[in-house]
PDB file of C-alpha atoms and ligand atoms in Angstrom:
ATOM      1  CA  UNK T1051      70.304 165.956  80.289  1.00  0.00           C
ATOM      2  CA  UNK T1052      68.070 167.173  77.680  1.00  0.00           C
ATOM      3  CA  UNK T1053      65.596 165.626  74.949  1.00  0.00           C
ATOM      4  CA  UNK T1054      68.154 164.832  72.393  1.00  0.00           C
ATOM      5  CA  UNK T1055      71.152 163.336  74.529  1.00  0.00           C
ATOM      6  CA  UNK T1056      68.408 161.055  76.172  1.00  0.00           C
ATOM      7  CA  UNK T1057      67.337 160.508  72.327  1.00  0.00           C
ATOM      8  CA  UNK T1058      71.535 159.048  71.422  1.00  0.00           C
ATOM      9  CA  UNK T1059      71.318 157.197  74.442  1.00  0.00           C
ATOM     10  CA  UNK T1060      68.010 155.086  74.159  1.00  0.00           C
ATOM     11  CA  UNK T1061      68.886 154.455  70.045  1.00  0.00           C
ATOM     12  CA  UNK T1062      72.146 153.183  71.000  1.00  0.00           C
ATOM     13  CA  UNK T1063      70.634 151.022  73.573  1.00  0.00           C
ATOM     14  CA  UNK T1064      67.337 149.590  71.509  1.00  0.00           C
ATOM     15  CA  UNK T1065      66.608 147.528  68.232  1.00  0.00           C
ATOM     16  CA  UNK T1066      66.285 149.952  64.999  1.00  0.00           C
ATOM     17  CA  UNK T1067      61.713 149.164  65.712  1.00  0.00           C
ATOM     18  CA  UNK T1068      61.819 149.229  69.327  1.00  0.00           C
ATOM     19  CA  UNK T1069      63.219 153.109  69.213  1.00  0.00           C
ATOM     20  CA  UNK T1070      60.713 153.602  66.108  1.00  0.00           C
ATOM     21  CA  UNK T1071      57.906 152.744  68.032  1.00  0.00           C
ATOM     22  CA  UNK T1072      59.471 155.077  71.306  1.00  0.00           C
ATOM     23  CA  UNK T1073      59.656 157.910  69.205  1.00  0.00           C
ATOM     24  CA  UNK T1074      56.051 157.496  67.768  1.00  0.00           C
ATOM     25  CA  UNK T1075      55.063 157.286  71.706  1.00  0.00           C
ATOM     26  CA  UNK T1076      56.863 160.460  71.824  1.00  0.00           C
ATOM     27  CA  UNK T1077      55.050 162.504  68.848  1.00  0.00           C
ATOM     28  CA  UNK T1078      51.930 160.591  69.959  1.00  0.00           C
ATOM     29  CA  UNK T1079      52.267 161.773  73.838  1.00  0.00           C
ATOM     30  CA  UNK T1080      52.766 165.391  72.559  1.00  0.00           C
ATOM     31  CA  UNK T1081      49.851 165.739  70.729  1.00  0.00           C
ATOM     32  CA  UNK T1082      47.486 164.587  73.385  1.00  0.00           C
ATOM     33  CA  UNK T1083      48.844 166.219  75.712  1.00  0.00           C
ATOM     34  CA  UNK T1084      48.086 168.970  74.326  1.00  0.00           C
ATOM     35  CA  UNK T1085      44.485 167.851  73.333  1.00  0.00           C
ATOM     36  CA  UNK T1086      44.325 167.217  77.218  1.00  0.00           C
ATOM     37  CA  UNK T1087      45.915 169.876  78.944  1.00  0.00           C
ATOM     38  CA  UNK T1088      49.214 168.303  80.055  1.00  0.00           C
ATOM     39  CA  UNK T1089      52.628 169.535  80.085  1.00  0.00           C
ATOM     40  CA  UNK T1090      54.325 168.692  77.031  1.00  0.00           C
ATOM     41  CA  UNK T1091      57.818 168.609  78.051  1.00  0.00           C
ATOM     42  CA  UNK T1092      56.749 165.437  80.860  1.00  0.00           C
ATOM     43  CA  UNK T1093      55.040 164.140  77.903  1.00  0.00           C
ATOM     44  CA  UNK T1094      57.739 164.137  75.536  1.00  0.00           C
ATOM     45  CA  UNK T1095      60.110 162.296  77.830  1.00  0.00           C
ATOM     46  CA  UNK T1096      57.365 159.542  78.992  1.00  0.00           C
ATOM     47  CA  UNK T1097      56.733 158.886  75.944  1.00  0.00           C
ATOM     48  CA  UNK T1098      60.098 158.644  74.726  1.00  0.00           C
ATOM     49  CA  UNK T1099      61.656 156.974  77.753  1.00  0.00           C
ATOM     50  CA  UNK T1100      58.480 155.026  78.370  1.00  0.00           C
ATOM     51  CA  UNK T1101      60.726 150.973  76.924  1.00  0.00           C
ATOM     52  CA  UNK T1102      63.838 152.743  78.187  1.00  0.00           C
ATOM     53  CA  UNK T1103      63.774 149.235  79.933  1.00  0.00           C
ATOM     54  CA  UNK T1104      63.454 147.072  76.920  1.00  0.00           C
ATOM     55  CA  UNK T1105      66.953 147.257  76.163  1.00  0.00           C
ATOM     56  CA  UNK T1106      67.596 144.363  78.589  1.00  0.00           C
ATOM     57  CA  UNK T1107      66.581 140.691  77.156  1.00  0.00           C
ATOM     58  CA  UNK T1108      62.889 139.518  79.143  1.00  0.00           C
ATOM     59  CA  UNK T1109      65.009 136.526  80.601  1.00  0.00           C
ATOM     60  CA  UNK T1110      66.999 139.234  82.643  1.00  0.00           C
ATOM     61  CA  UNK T1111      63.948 141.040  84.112  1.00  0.00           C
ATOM     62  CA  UNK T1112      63.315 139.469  86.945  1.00  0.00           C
ATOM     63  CA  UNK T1113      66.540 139.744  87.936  1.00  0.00           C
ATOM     64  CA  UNK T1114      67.274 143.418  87.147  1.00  0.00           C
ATOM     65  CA  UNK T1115      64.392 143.978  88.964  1.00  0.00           C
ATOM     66  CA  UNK T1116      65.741 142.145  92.162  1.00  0.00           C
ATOM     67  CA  UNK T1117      68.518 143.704  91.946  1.00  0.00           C
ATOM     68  CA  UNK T1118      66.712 147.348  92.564  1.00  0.00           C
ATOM     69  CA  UNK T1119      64.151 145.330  95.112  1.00  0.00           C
ATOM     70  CA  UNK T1120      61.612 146.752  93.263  1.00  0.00           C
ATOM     71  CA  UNK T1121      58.249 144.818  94.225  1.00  0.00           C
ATOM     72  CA  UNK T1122      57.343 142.004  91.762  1.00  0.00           C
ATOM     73  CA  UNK T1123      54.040 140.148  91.346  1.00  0.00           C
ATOM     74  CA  UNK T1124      53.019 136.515  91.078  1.00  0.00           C
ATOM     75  CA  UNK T1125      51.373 137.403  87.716  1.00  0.00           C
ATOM     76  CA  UNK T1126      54.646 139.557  86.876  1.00  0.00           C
ATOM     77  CA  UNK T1127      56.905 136.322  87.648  1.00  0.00           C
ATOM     78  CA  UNK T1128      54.544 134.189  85.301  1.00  0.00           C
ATOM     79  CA  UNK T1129      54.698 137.142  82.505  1.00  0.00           C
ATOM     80  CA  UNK T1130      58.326 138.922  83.038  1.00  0.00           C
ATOM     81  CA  UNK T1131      57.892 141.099  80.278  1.00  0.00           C
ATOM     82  CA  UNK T1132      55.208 143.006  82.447  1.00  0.00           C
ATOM     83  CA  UNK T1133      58.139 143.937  84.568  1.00  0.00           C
ATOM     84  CA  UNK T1134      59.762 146.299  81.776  1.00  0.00           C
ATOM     85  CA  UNK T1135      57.605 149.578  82.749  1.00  0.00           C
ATOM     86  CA  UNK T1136      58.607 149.571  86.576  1.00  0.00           C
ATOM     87  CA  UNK T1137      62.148 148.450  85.600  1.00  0.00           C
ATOM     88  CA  UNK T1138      62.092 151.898  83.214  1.00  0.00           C
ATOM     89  CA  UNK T1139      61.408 154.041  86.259  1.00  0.00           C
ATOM     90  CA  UNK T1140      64.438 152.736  87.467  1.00  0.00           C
ATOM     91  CA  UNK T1141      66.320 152.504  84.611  1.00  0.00           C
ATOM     92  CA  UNK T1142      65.130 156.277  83.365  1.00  0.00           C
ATOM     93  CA  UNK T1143      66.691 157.605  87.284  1.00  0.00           C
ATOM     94  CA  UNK T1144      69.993 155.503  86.222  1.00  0.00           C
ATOM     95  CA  UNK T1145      70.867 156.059  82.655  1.00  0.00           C
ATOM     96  CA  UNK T1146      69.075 159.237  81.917  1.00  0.00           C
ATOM     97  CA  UNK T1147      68.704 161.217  85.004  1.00  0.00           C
ATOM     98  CA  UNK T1148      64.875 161.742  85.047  1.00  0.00           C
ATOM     99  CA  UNK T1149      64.017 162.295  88.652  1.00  0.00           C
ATOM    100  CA  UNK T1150      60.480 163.965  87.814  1.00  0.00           C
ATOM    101  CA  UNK T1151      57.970 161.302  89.814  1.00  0.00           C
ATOM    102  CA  UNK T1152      55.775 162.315  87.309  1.00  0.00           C
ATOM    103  CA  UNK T1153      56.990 160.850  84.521  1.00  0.00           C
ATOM    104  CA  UNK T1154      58.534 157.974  86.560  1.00  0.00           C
ATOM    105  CA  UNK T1155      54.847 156.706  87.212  1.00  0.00           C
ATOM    106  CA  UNK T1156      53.941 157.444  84.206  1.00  0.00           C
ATOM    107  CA  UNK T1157      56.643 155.385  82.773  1.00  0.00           C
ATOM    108  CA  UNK T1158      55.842 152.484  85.484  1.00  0.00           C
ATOM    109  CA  UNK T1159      52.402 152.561  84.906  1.00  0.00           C
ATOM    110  CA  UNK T1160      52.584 152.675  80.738  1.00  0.00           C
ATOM    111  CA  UNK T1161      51.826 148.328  80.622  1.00  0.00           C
ATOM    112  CA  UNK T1162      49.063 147.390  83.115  1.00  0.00           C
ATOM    113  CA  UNK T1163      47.860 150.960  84.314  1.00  0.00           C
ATOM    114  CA  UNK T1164      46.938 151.381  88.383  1.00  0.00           C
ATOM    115  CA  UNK T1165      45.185 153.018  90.873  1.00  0.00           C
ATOM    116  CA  UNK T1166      45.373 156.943  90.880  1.00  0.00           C
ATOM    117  CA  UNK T1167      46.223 157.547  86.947  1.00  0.00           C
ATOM    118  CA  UNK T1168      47.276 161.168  86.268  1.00  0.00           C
ATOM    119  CA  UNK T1169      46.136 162.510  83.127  1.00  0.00           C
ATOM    120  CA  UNK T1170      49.814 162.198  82.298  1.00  0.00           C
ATOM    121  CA  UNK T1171      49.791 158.341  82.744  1.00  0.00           C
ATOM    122  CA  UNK T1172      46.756 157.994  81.035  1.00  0.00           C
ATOM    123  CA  UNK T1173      48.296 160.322  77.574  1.00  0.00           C
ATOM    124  CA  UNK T1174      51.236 157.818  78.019  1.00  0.00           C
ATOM    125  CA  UNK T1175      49.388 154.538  78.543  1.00  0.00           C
ATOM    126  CA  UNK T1176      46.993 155.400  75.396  1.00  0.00           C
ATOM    127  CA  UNK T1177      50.199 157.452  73.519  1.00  0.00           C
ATOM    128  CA  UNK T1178      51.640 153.553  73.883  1.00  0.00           C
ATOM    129  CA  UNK T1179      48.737 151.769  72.266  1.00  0.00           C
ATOM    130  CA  UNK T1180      47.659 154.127  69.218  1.00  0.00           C
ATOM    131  CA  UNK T1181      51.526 155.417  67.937  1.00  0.00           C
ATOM    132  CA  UNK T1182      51.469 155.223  63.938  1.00  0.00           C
ATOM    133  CA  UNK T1183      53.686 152.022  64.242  1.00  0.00           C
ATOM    134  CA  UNK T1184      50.627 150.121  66.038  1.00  0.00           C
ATOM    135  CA  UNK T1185      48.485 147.223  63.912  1.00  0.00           C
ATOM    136  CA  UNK T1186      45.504 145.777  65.844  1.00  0.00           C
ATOM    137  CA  UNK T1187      41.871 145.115  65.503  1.00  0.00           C
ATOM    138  CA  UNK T1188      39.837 148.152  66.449  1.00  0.00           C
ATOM    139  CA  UNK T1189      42.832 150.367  66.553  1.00  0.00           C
ATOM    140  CA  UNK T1190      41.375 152.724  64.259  1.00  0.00           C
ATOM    141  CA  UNK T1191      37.978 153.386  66.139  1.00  0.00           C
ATOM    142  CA  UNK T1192      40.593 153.718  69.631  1.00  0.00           C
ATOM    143  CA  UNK T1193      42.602 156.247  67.780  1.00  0.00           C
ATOM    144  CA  UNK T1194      39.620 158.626  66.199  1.00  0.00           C
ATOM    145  CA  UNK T1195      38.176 158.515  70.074  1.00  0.00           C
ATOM    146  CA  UNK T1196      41.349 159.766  71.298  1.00  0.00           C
ATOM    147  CA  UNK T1197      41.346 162.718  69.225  1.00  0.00           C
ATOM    148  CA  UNK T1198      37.123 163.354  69.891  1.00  0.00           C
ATOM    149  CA  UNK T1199      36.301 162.130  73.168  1.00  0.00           C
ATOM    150  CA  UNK T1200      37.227 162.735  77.028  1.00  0.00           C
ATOM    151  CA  UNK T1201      40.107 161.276  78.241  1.00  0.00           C
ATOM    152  CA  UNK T1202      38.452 158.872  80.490  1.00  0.00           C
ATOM    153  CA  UNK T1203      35.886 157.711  77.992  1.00  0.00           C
ATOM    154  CA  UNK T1204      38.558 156.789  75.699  1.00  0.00           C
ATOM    155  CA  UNK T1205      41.001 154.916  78.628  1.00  0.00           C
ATOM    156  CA  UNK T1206      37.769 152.857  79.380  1.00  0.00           C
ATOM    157  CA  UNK T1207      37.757 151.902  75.673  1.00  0.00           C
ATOM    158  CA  UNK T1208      41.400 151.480  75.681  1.00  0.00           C
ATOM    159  CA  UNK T1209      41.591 148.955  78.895  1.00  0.00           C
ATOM    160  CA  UNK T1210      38.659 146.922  77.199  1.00  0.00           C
ATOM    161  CA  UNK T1211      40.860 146.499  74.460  1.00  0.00           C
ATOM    162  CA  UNK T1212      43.746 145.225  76.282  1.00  0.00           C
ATOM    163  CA  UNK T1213      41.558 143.085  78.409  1.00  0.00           C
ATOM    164  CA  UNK T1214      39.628 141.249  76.121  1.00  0.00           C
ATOM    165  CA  UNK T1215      43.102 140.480  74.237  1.00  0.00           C
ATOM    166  CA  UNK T1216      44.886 139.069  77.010  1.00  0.00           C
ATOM    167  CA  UNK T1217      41.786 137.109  77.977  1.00  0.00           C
ATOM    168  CA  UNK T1218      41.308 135.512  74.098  1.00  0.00           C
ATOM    169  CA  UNK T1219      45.425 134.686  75.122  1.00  0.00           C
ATOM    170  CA  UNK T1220      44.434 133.289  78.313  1.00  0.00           C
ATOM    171  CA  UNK T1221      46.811 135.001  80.335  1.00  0.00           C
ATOM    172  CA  UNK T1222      45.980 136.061  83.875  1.00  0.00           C
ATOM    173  CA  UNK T1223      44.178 140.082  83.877  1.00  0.00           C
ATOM    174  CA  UNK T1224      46.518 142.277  86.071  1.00  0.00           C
ATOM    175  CA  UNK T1225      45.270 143.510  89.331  1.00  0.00           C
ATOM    176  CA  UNK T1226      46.276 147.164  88.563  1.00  0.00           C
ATOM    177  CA  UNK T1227      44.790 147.044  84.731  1.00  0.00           C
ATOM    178  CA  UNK T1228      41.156 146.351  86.417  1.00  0.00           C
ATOM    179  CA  UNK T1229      41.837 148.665  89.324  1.00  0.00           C
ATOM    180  CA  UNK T1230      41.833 151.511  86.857  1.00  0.00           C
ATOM    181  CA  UNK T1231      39.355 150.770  84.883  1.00  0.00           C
ATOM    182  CA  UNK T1232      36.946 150.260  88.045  1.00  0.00           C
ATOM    183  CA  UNK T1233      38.145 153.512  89.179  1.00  0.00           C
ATOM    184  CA  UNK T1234      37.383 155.601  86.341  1.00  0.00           C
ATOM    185  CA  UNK T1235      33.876 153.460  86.394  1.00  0.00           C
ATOM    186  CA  UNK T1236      33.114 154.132  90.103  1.00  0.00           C
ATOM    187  CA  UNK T1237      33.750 158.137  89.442  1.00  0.00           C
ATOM    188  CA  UNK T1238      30.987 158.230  87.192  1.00  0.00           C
ATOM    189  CA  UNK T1239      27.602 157.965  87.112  1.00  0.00           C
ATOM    190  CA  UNK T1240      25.776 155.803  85.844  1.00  0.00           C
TER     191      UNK T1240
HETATM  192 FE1  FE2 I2676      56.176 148.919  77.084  1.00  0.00          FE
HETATM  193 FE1  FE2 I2677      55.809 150.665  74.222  1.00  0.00          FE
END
């Protein structure tokens, strides 16, 4: 299947924004990956395959996800909607024939991040955060170090963001969000 049938399939299957913002991934993913020296083409699809999952309603999550026995969390059970970027990897095999494991964990790693990041899942995870449809605080300063600094530099700045927002929420941090931020920390020196 190539770029543009996957394209008809995932608009026919999202809202009018939620497709928006997957195509702004998209762009977004291309352009750093070529900033950081990935392949485009696994980019591209990430990116634009990345809420392939979205198209079912967060109620049904959990049980999608049962359904493919795919491994679910206590902190996944208490926020469903977490469960939409491993549901894509299955749902990008199923409905759009991706069977690159590269961009599968890059699309199952796009919410909360984990342990061993490729530079692919990183251009995703950030791609996610800083596409032109994206309004937060500090967004601005996240998106100039994107295009300036190293790629780890700006993931550490990019997981304090997400922390700090979901602790002002008071929602529980993800296990895999600070086990890749530690990592990156622990590979450097300090
Ligand atoms: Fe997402
Ligand atoms: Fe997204």
């Amino acid at each position: 299947m190539d770029i543009n049938q996957m394209q008809t399939i995932l608009q026919s299957n999202l809202k009018p924004n939620r497709y928006a913002h997957c195509l702004g991934v998209m762009d977004t993913a291309i352009i750093l990956a070529k900033r950081f020296g990935v392949d485009e083409e696994q980019a591209a699809i990430a990116g634009l395959l990345h809420d392939c999952a979205r198209e079912f309603a967060t109620e049904d999550l959990i049980a999608e996800c049962e359904k493919r026995h795919l491994y679910i969390t206590d902190i996944d059970r208490q926020l469903p909607i977490l469960m939409h970027a491993p549901l894509g990897t299955a749902i990008a095999k199923e409905k759009y024939d991706v069977h690159d494991t590269a961009i599968l964990k890059a699309i199952a790693s796009h919410t909360v991040g984990g342990a061993n990041m490729s530079k692919l899942d990183k251009i995703v995870y950030l791609a996610d955060m800083i596409e032109p449809h994206r309004k937060f605080e500090g967004l601005d300063k996240l998106r100039k170090q994107a295009m300036t600094q190293d790629l780890d530099t700006v993931m550490i700045s990019a997981f304090d963001q997400s922390i700090l927002f979901i602790m002002r929420k008071g929602h529980t941090i993800h296990p895999y969000t600070v086990a890749a931020r530690n990592e990156i920390l622990l590979q450097r020196e300090l």
